[in-house]
mmCIF file of C-alpha atoms in Angstrom:
data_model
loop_
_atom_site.group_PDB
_atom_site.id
_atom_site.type_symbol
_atom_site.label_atom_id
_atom_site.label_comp_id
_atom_site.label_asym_id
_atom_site.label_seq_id
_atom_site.Cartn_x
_atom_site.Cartn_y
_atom_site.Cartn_z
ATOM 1 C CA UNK A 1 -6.541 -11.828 -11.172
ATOM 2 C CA UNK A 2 -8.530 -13.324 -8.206
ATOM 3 C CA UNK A 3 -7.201 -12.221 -4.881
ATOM 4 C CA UNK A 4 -8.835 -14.015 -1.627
ATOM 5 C CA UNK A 5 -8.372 -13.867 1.959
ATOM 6 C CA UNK A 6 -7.572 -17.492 3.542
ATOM 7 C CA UNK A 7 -6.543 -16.973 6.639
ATOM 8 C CA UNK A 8 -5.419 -14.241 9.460
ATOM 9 C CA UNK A 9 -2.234 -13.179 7.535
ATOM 10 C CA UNK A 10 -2.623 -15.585 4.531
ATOM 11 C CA UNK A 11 -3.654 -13.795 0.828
ATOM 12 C CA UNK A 12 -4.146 -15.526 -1.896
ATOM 13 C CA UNK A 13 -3.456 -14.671 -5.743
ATOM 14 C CA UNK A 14 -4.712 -16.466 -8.809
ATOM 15 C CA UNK A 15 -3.453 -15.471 -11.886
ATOM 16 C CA UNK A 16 -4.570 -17.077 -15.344
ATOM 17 C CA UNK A 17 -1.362 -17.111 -16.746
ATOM 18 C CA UNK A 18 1.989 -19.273 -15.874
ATOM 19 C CA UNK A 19 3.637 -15.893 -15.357
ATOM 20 C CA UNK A 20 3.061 -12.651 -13.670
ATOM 21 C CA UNK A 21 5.193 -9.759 -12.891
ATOM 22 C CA UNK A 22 4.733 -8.034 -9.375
ATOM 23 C CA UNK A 23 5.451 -4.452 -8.780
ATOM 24 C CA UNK A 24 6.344 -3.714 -5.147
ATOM 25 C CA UNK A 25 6.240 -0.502 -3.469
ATOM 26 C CA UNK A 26 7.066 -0.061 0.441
ATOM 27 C CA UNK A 27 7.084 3.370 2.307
ATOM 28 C CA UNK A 28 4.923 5.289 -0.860
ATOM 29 C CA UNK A 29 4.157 8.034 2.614
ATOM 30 C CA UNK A 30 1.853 9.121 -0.211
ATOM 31 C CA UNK A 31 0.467 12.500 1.972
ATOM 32 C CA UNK A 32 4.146 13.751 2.677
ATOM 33 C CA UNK A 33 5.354 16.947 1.491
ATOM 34 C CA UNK A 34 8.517 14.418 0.155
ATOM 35 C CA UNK A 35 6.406 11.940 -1.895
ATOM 36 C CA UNK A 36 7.430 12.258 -5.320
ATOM 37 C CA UNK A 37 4.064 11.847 -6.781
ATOM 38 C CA UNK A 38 5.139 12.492 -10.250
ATOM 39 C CA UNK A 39 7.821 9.516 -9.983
ATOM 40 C CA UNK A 40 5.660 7.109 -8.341
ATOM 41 C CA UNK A 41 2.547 8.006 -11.149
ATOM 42 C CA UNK A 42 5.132 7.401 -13.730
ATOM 43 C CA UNK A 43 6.049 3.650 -11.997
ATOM 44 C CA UNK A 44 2.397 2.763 -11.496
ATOM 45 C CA UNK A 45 1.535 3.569 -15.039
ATOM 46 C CA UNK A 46 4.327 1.068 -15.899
ATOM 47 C CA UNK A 47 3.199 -1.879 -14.046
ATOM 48 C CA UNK A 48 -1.087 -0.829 -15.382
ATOM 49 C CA UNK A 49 0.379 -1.450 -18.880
ATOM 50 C CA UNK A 50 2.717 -4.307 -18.014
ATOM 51 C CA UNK A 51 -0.456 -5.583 -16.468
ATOM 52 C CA UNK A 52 1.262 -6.698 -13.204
ATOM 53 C CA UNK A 53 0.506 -7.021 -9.897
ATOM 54 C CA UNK A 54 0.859 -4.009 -7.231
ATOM 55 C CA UNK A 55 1.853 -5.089 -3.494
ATOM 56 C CA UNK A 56 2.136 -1.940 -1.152
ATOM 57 C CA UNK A 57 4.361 -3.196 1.443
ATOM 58 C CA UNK A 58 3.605 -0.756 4.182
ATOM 59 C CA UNK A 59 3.609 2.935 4.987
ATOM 60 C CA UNK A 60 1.602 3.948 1.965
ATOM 61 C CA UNK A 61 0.643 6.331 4.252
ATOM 62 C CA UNK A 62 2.664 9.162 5.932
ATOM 63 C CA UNK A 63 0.018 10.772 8.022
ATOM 64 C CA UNK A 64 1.798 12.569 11.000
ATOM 65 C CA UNK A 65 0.619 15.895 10.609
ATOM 66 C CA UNK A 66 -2.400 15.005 13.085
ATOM 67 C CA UNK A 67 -3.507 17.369 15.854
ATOM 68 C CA UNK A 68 -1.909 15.227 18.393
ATOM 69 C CA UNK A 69 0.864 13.841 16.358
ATOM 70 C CA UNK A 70 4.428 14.347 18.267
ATOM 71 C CA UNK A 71 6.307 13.338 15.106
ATOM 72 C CA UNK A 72 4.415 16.136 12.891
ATOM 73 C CA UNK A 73 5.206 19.053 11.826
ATOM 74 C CA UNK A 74 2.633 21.550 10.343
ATOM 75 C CA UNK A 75 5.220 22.633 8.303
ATOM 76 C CA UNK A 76 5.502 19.662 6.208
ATOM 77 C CA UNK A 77 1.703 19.023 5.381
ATOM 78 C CA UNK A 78 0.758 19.535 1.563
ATOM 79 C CA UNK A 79 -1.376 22.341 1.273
ATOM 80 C CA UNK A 80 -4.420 20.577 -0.008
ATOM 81 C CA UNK A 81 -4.537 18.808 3.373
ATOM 82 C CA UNK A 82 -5.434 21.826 5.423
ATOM 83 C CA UNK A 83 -8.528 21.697 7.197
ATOM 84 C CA UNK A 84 -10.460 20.337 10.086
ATOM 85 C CA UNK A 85 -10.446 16.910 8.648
ATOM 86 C CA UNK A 86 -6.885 16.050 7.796
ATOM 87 C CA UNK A 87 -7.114 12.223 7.659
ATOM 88 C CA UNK A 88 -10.458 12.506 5.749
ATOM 89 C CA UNK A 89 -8.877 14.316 3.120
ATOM 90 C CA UNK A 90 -5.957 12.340 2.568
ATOM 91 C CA UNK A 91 -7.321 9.351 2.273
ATOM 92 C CA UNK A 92 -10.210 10.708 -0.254
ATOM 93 C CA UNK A 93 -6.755 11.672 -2.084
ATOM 94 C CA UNK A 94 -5.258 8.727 -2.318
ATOM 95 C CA UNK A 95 -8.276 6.901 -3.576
ATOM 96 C CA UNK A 96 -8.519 9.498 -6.225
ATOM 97 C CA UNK A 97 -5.054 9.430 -7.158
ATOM 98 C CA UNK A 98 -5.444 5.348 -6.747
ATOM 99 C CA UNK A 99 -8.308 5.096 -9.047
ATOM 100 C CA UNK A 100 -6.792 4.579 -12.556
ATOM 101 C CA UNK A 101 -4.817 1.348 -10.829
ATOM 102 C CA UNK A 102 -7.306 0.223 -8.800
ATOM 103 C CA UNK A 103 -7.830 -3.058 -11.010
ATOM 104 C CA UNK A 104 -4.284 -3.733 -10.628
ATOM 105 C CA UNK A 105 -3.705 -3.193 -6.479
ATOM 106 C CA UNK A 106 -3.916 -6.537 -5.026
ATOM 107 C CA UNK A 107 -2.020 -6.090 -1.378
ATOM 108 C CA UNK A 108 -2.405 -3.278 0.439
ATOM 109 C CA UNK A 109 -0.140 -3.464 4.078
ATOM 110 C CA UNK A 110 0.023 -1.932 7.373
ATOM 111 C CA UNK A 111 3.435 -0.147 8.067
ATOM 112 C CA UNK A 112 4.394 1.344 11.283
ATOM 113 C CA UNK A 113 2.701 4.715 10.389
ATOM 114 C CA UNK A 114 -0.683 2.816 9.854
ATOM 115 C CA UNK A 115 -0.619 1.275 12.985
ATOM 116 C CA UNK A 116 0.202 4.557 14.915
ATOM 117 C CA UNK A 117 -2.621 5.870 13.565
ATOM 118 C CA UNK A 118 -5.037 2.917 14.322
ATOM 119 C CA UNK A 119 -3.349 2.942 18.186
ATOM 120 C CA UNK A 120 -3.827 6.771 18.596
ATOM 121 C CA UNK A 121 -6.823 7.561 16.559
ATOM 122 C CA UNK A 122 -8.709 4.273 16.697
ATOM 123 C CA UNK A 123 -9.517 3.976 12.869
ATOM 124 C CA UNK A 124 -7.311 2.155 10.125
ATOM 125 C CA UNK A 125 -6.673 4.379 6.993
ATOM 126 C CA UNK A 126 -5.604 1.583 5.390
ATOM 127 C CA UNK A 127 -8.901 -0.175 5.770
ATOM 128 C CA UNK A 128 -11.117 2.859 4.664
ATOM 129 C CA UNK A 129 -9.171 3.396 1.572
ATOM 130 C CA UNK A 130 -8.889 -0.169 0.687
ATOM 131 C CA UNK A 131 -12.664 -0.148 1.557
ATOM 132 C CA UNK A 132 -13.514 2.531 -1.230
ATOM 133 C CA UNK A 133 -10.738 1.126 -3.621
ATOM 134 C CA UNK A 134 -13.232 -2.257 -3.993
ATOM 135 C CA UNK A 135 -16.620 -0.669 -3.697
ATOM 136 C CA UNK A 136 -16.068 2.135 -5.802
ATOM 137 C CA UNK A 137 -13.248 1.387 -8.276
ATOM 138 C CA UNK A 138 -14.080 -2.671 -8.407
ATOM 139 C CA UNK A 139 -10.084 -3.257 -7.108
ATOM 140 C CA UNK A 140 -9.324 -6.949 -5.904
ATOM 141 C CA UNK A 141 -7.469 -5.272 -2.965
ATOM 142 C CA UNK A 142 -7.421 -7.044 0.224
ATOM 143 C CA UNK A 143 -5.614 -4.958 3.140
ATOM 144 C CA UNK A 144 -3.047 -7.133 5.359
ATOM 145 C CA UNK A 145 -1.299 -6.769 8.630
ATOM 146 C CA UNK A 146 2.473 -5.424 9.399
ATOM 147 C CA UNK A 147 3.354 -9.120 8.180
ATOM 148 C CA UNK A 148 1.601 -11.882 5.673
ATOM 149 C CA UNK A 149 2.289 -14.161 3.378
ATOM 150 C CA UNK A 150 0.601 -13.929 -0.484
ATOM 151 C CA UNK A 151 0.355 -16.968 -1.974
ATOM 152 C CA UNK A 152 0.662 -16.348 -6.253
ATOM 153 C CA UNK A 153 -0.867 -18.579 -7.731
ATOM 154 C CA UNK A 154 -0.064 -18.890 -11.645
ATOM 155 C CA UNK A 155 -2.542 -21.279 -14.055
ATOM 156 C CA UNK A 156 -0.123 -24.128 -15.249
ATOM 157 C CA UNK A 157 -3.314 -25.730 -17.052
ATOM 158 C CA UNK A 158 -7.023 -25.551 -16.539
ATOM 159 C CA UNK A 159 -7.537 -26.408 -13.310
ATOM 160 C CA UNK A 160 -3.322 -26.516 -11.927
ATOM 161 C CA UNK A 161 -1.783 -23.872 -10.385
ATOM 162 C CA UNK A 162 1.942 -23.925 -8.750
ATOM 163 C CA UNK A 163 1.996 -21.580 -5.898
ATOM 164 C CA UNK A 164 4.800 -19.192 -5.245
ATOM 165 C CA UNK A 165 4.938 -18.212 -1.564
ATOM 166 C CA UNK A 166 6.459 -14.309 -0.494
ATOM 167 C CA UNK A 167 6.868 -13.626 2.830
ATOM 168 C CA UNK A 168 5.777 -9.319 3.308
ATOM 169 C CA UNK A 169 7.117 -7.902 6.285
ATOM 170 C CA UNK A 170 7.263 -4.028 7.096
ATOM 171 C CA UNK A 171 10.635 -4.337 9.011
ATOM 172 C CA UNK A 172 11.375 -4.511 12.803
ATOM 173 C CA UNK A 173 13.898 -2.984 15.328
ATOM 174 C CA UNK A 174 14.213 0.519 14.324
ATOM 175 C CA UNK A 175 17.116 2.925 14.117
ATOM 176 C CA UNK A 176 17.163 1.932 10.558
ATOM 177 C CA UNK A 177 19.065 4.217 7.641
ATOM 178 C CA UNK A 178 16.752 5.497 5.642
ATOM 179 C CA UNK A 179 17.510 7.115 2.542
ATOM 180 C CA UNK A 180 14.606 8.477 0.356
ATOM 181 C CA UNK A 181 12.751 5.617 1.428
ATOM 182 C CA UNK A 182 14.917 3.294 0.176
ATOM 183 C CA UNK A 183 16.842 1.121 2.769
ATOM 184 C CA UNK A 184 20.475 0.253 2.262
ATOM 185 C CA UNK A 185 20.967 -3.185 1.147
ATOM 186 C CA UNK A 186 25.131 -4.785 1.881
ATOM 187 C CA UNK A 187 25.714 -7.769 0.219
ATOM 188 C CA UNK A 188 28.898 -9.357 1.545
#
């Protein structure tokens, strides 16, 4: 899997095969209290031995149990995460908990908690983690906005590829039901 950046909000994904199967995760809040870790480790070890593709659609992130955080609670944070350098330590966390897919992570996408965290505490979690997920754990992860498009691109000979286009988008409005972090889907 090749994975390149080709414009603003535009990621591309070749894939030497003419199919590929795509794991997507959206609102992991991997640092909550609430995360099922064990659950989502069993899911990611799936798609590693499936050998398919991992897009984080936003919110991997949870990270409102900063100092200044009026949606916190220091009630809620997971014990290894007390100390002086909160963010620091989650996000050295989730790299190490990230490691063992890293080859597999392709997207990684802002979600609303993301960019609350960039607005309040000027830095982007997202792009430090991603950052050590390539450097140290050789991951094709590129790190996209609250809305992209990937482009898969699947081999369909030598030097062919057909492109299949997916729209990622974290959600807008608010007031939404949330229910374990799944939203309600009605079909009518």
């Amino acid at each position: 899997m090749v994975v390149k950046n080709v414009a603003k909000s535009v990621t591309e994904i070749f894939v030497k095969t003419n199919s590929a199967k795509l794991l997507l995760l959206s609102d992991v809040h991997f640092d909550s209290a609430y995360c099922e870790r064990s659950l989502l480790t069993e899911v990611l070890n799936e798609a590693v031995q499936k050998d398919a593709i991992i897009l984080f659609n936003g919110d991997f992130f949870d990270m409102m149990q900063g100092r200044n955080d009026k949606r916190g609670t220091k009630g809620n944070i997971r014990k290894e995460y007390l100390g002086d350098n909160y963010f620091d330590l989650v996000i050295e966390d989730a790299f190490e908990f990230l490691k063992p897919y890293a080859k597999n992570i392709a997207i990684m996408a802002d979600g609303n908690h993301e960019t609350a965290i960039t607005k309040n505490y000027e830095s982007n979690p997202l792009d430090r983690l991603c950052y050590l997920l390539s450097r140290e754990a050789k991951s094709p992860v590129m790190h996209t906005g609250y809305q992209s498009w990937v482009i898969l691109r699947m081999a369909m000979t030598s030097n062919a590829y057909i492109p299949f286009y997916i729209k990622m988008h974290h959600g807008s409005g608010g007031n939404a039901r949330v229910t374990k972090g799944v939203i309600e889907h009605i079909v009518s």
